[in-house]
GROMACS .gro file of C-alpha atoms in nm:
model
  235
    1UNK     CA    1   5.042  -1.249  -6.571
    2UNK     CA    2   4.917  -1.146  -6.223
    3UNK     CA    3   4.643  -0.941  -6.142
    4UNK     CA    4   4.623  -0.952  -5.812
    5UNK     CA    5   4.616  -0.552  -5.686
    6UNK     CA    6   4.465  -0.440  -6.012
    7UNK     CA    7   4.123  -0.275  -6.001
    8UNK     CA    8   3.914  -0.429  -6.300
    9UNK     CA    9   3.961  -0.133  -6.484
   10UNK     CA   10   4.305  -0.173  -6.469
   11UNK     CA   11   4.292  -0.522  -6.535
   12UNK     CA   12   4.106  -0.550  -6.805
   13UNK     CA   13   4.323  -0.299  -7.031
   14UNK     CA   14   4.626  -0.502  -6.884
   15UNK     CA   15   4.429  -0.805  -7.044
   16UNK     CA   16   4.352  -0.655  -7.342
   17UNK     CA   17   4.707  -0.526  -7.432
   18UNK     CA   18   4.821  -0.811  -7.364
   19UNK     CA   19   4.556  -1.005  -7.601
   20UNK     CA   20   4.659  -0.708  -7.908
   21UNK     CA   21   5.029  -0.755  -7.837
   22UNK     CA   22   5.004  -1.169  -7.881
   23UNK     CA   23   4.737  -1.094  -8.212
   24UNK     CA   24   5.070  -0.902  -8.381
   25UNK     CA   25   5.311  -1.190  -8.324
   26UNK     CA   26   5.037  -1.421  -8.418
   27UNK     CA   27   4.989  -1.285  -8.719
   28UNK     CA   28   5.405  -1.316  -8.813
   29UNK     CA   29   5.452  -1.687  -8.705
   30UNK     CA   30   5.207  -2.019  -8.721
   31UNK     CA   31   5.076  -2.208  -8.417
   32UNK     CA   32   4.889  -2.137  -8.128
   33UNK     CA   33   5.028  -1.800  -7.851
   34UNK     CA   34   4.793  -1.754  -7.576
   35UNK     CA   35   4.787  -1.557  -7.247
   36UNK     CA   36   4.750  -1.718  -6.851
   37UNK     CA   37   4.643  -1.444  -6.606
   38UNK     CA   38   4.542  -1.489  -6.222
   39UNK     CA   39   4.255  -1.318  -6.163
   40UNK     CA   40   4.113  -1.329  -5.762
   41UNK     CA   41   3.806  -1.336  -5.656
   42UNK     CA   42   3.812  -0.983  -5.636
   43UNK     CA   43   3.755  -0.960  -6.042
   44UNK     CA   44   3.555  -1.237  -6.056
   45UNK     CA   45   3.350  -1.023  -6.292
   46UNK     CA   46   3.606  -1.062  -6.509
   47UNK     CA   47   3.583  -1.424  -6.508
   48UNK     CA   48   3.244  -1.415  -6.633
   49UNK     CA   49   3.280  -1.145  -6.922
   50UNK     CA   50   3.616  -1.326  -7.049
   51UNK     CA   51   3.439  -1.648  -7.124
   52UNK     CA   52   3.099  -1.483  -7.263
   53UNK     CA   53   3.308  -1.279  -7.498
   54UNK     CA   54   3.021  -1.003  -7.532
   55UNK     CA   55   3.127  -0.624  -7.539
   56UNK     CA   56   3.183  -0.600  -7.201
   57UNK     CA   57   3.489  -0.860  -7.270
   58UNK     CA   58   3.875  -0.726  -7.213
   59UNK     CA   59   3.951  -0.987  -7.503
   60UNK     CA   60   4.088  -0.788  -7.783
   61UNK     CA   61   3.830  -0.797  -8.163
   62UNK     CA   62   3.829  -1.201  -8.255
   63UNK     CA   63   3.980  -1.356  -7.901
   64UNK     CA   64   3.830  -1.628  -7.683
   65UNK     CA   65   3.908  -1.758  -7.349
   66UNK     CA   66   3.933  -2.049  -7.162
   67UNK     CA   67   3.826  -2.049  -6.785
   68UNK     CA   68   4.020  -2.265  -6.541
   69UNK     CA   69   3.855  -2.288  -6.229
   70UNK     CA   70   4.080  -2.369  -5.897
   71UNK     CA   71   3.826  -2.674  -5.765
   72UNK     CA   72   3.805  -2.776  -5.383
   73UNK     CA   73   3.952  -3.160  -5.330
   74UNK     CA   74   3.681  -3.428  -5.430
   75UNK     CA   75   3.742  -3.792  -5.284
   76UNK     CA   76   3.918  -3.928  -5.619
   77UNK     CA   77   4.185  -3.642  -5.543
   78UNK     CA   78   4.196  -3.707  -5.206
   79UNK     CA   79   4.211  -4.023  -5.252
   80UNK     CA   80   4.504  -3.992  -5.497
   81UNK     CA   81   4.695  -3.759  -5.218
   82UNK     CA   82   4.685  -3.986  -4.976
   83UNK     CA   83   4.806  -4.283  -5.183
   84UNK     CA   84   5.067  -4.067  -5.321
   85UNK     CA   85   5.205  -3.948  -5.009
   86UNK     CA   86   5.144  -4.202  -4.767
   87UNK     CA   87   4.934  -4.003  -4.519
   88UNK     CA   88   4.712  -4.211  -4.228
   89UNK     CA   89   4.420  -4.124  -4.423
   90UNK     CA   90   4.425  -4.459  -4.620
   91UNK     CA   91   4.075  -4.630  -4.553
   92UNK     CA   92   3.781  -4.503  -4.769
   93UNK     CA   93   3.607  -4.402  -4.395
   94UNK     CA   94   3.909  -4.194  -4.280
   95UNK     CA   95   3.907  -3.975  -4.637
   96UNK     CA   96   3.539  -3.946  -4.599
   97UNK     CA   97   3.631  -3.820  -4.267
   98UNK     CA   98   3.885  -3.637  -4.387
   99UNK     CA   99   3.658  -3.459  -4.684
  100UNK     CA  100   3.383  -3.381  -4.399
  101UNK     CA  101   3.589  -3.217  -4.206
  102UNK     CA  102   3.735  -2.983  -4.454
  103UNK     CA  103   3.488  -2.988  -4.746
  104UNK     CA  104   3.776  -3.046  -4.967
  105UNK     CA  105   3.893  -2.671  -4.900
  106UNK     CA  106   4.277  -2.664  -4.993
  107UNK     CA  107   4.337  -2.449  -4.673
  108UNK     CA  108   4.210  -2.638  -4.451
  109UNK     CA  109   4.345  -3.005  -4.626
  110UNK     CA  110   4.672  -2.816  -4.538
  111UNK     CA  111   4.591  -2.786  -4.177
  112UNK     CA  112   4.484  -3.112  -4.161
  113UNK     CA  113   4.829  -3.273  -4.305
  114UNK     CA  114   5.037  -3.020  -4.193
  115UNK     CA  115   5.411  -2.995  -4.356
  116UNK     CA  116   5.465  -3.403  -4.270
  117UNK     CA  117   5.327  -3.733  -4.261
  118UNK     CA  118   5.038  -3.736  -4.083
  119UNK     CA  119   5.047  -4.061  -3.846
  120UNK     CA  120   4.748  -3.971  -3.570
  121UNK     CA  121   4.443  -3.877  -3.803
  122UNK     CA  122   4.208  -3.785  -3.510
  123UNK     CA  123   4.479  -3.538  -3.386
  124UNK     CA  124   4.502  -3.420  -3.751
  125UNK     CA  125   4.142  -3.402  -3.752
  126UNK     CA  126   4.099  -3.170  -3.411
  127UNK     CA  127   4.340  -2.944  -3.554
  128UNK     CA  128   4.081  -2.818  -3.844
  129UNK     CA  129   3.804  -2.834  -3.587
  130UNK     CA  130   3.998  -2.557  -3.362
  131UNK     CA  131   4.065  -2.373  -3.674
  132UNK     CA  132   3.709  -2.313  -3.771
  133UNK     CA  133   3.615  -2.277  -3.405
  134UNK     CA  134   3.840  -2.008  -3.320
  135UNK     CA  135   3.901  -1.822  -3.680
  136UNK     CA  136   3.615  -1.895  -3.913
  137UNK     CA  137   3.677  -1.561  -4.119
  138UNK     CA  138   4.021  -1.731  -4.240
  139UNK     CA  139   3.809  -1.977  -4.435
  140UNK     CA  140   3.561  -1.731  -4.508
  141UNK     CA  141   3.790  -1.508  -4.677
  142UNK     CA  142   4.038  -1.759  -4.842
  143UNK     CA  143   3.750  -1.826  -4.979
  144UNK     CA  144   3.665  -1.567  -5.167
  145UNK     CA  145   3.339  -1.533  -5.114
  146UNK     CA  146   3.387  -1.205  -4.901
  147UNK     CA  147   3.591  -1.003  -5.218
  148UNK     CA  148   3.294  -0.832  -5.334
  149UNK     CA  149   2.977  -0.675  -5.150
  150UNK     CA  150   2.674  -0.813  -5.407
  151UNK     CA  151   2.866  -1.151  -5.332
  152UNK     CA  152   2.902  -1.134  -4.968
  153UNK     CA  153   2.557  -1.013  -4.931
  154UNK     CA  154   2.427  -1.300  -5.150
  155UNK     CA  155   2.621  -1.553  -4.953
  156UNK     CA  156   2.526  -1.437  -4.646
  157UNK     CA  157   2.171  -1.446  -4.802
  158UNK     CA  158   2.184  -1.834  -4.931
  159UNK     CA  159   2.376  -1.932  -4.545
  160UNK     CA  160   2.087  -1.800  -4.379
  161UNK     CA  161   1.777  -1.959  -4.578
  162UNK     CA  162   2.017  -2.311  -4.607
  163UNK     CA  163   1.797  -2.447  -4.924
  164UNK     CA  164   1.903  -2.595  -5.264
  165UNK     CA  165   1.723  -2.425  -5.544
  166UNK     CA  166   1.786  -2.358  -5.931
  167UNK     CA  167   2.034  -2.089  -5.980
  168UNK     CA  168   1.754  -1.911  -6.153
  169UNK     CA  169   1.540  -1.961  -5.812
  170UNK     CA  170   1.802  -1.866  -5.595
  171UNK     CA  171   1.825  -1.539  -5.805
  172UNK     CA  172   1.422  -1.469  -5.783
  173UNK     CA  173   1.468  -1.531  -5.410
  174UNK     CA  174   1.744  -1.271  -5.360
  175UNK     CA  175   1.586  -1.033  -5.521
  176UNK     CA  176   1.572  -0.653  -5.316
  177UNK     CA  177   1.262  -0.541  -5.444
  178UNK     CA  178   1.293  -0.126  -5.449
  179UNK     CA  179   1.495  -0.122  -5.178
  180UNK     CA  180   1.762   0.168  -5.197
  181UNK     CA  181   2.080   0.139  -5.171
  182UNK     CA  182   2.111  -0.260  -5.133
  183UNK     CA  183   2.434  -0.447  -5.203
  184UNK     CA  184   2.171  -0.676  -5.443
  185UNK     CA  185   2.064  -0.366  -5.588
  186UNK     CA  186   2.095  -0.221  -5.986
  187UNK     CA  187   2.344   0.039  -5.891
  188UNK     CA  188   2.532  -0.234  -5.668
  189UNK     CA  189   2.577  -0.461  -5.926
  190UNK     CA  190   2.665  -0.209  -6.213
  191UNK     CA  191   2.994  -0.049  -5.962
  192UNK     CA  192   3.109  -0.357  -5.916
  193UNK     CA  193   3.071  -0.498  -6.273
  194UNK     CA  194   2.784  -0.707  -6.213
  195UNK     CA  195   2.542  -0.717  -6.480
  196UNK     CA  196   2.266  -0.913  -6.209
  197UNK     CA  197   2.185  -1.152  -5.959
  198UNK     CA  198   2.197  -1.430  -6.159
  199UNK     CA  199   2.602  -1.328  -6.194
  200UNK     CA  200   2.619  -1.303  -5.838
  201UNK     CA  201   2.463  -1.728  -5.828
  202UNK     CA  202   2.762  -1.789  -6.081
  203UNK     CA  203   3.071  -1.683  -5.910
  204UNK     CA  204   2.941  -1.838  -5.620
  205UNK     CA  205   2.928  -2.185  -5.807
  206UNK     CA  206   3.276  -2.097  -5.939
  207UNK     CA  207   3.388  -2.046  -5.606
  208UNK     CA  208   3.261  -2.333  -5.512
  209UNK     CA  209   3.039  -2.203  -5.217
  210UNK     CA  210   2.755  -2.306  -5.392
  211UNK     CA  211   2.723  -2.705  -5.540
  212UNK     CA  212   2.520  -2.926  -5.665
  213UNK     CA  213   2.239  -3.047  -5.425
  214UNK     CA  214   2.254  -3.395  -5.335
  215UNK     CA  215   1.953  -3.593  -5.534
  216UNK     CA  216   1.942  -3.289  -5.803
  217UNK     CA  217   2.238  -3.145  -5.942
  218UNK     CA  218   2.024  -2.910  -6.118
  219UNK     CA  219   2.016  -2.731  -5.793
  220UNK     CA  220   2.271  -2.551  -5.604
  221UNK     CA  221   2.313  -2.540  -5.225
  222UNK     CA  222   2.560  -2.429  -4.994
  223UNK     CA  223   2.853  -2.530  -4.892
  224UNK     CA  224   2.841  -2.693  -4.545
  225UNK     CA  225   3.173  -2.631  -4.411
  226UNK     CA  226   3.208  -2.289  -4.560
  227UNK     CA  227   2.830  -2.233  -4.470
  228UNK     CA  228   2.925  -2.347  -4.072
  229UNK     CA  229   3.270  -2.125  -4.094
  230UNK     CA  230   3.022  -1.832  -4.199
  231UNK     CA  231   2.792  -1.900  -3.959
  232UNK     CA  232   3.095  -1.903  -3.703
  233UNK     CA  233   3.229  -1.609  -3.817
  234UNK     CA  234   2.885  -1.383  -3.766
  235UNK     CA  235   2.813  -1.545  -3.447
   0.00000   0.00000   0.00000
């Protein structure tokens, strides 16, 4: 079930209706039935609600959900892909260059590899560098960090701070105090169906914008390629 274009309320209603339909059919049949939903970043609060199963969850009573996050390519997946497709990036060094230039973002990997077999890796990487230089907003939008105002505000602030931290510490760092109308204030969070700034941090982690910090997996840091594109968009 594709939830693109739905408001949060519409998406929750469709999920609940689908769950109730599955429950009715399951009562008369053996086996396991389920519903697969695709929800864009604008519906990220539903990701959190479906996973927690609390009163804000769109699931029918007694239902449960498994959240499948779409991830960036990592070194292992790039290595496997290059072997299968016989692209020019065969050496560990060239694959590391590919990962460093793209951050593993599928949109940038696609820009580098194009539609055929890559024969000249330097020229392919140049295409990626040009895209990030000329149209950095393309990656920013594709990543989903600008889909919700509180998430976008938090991401911009974290890019400017550019320091690693534990999720709770980052949330505390972003707390707006008593400033009225702040995009991370209580009213804005409620308006966008987010319970706290901790939820915002978790959405950024799920989007791949915040990644484990080198040397300390308990801390998060801004993914450098997306952070660079964000600075380029703001320049």
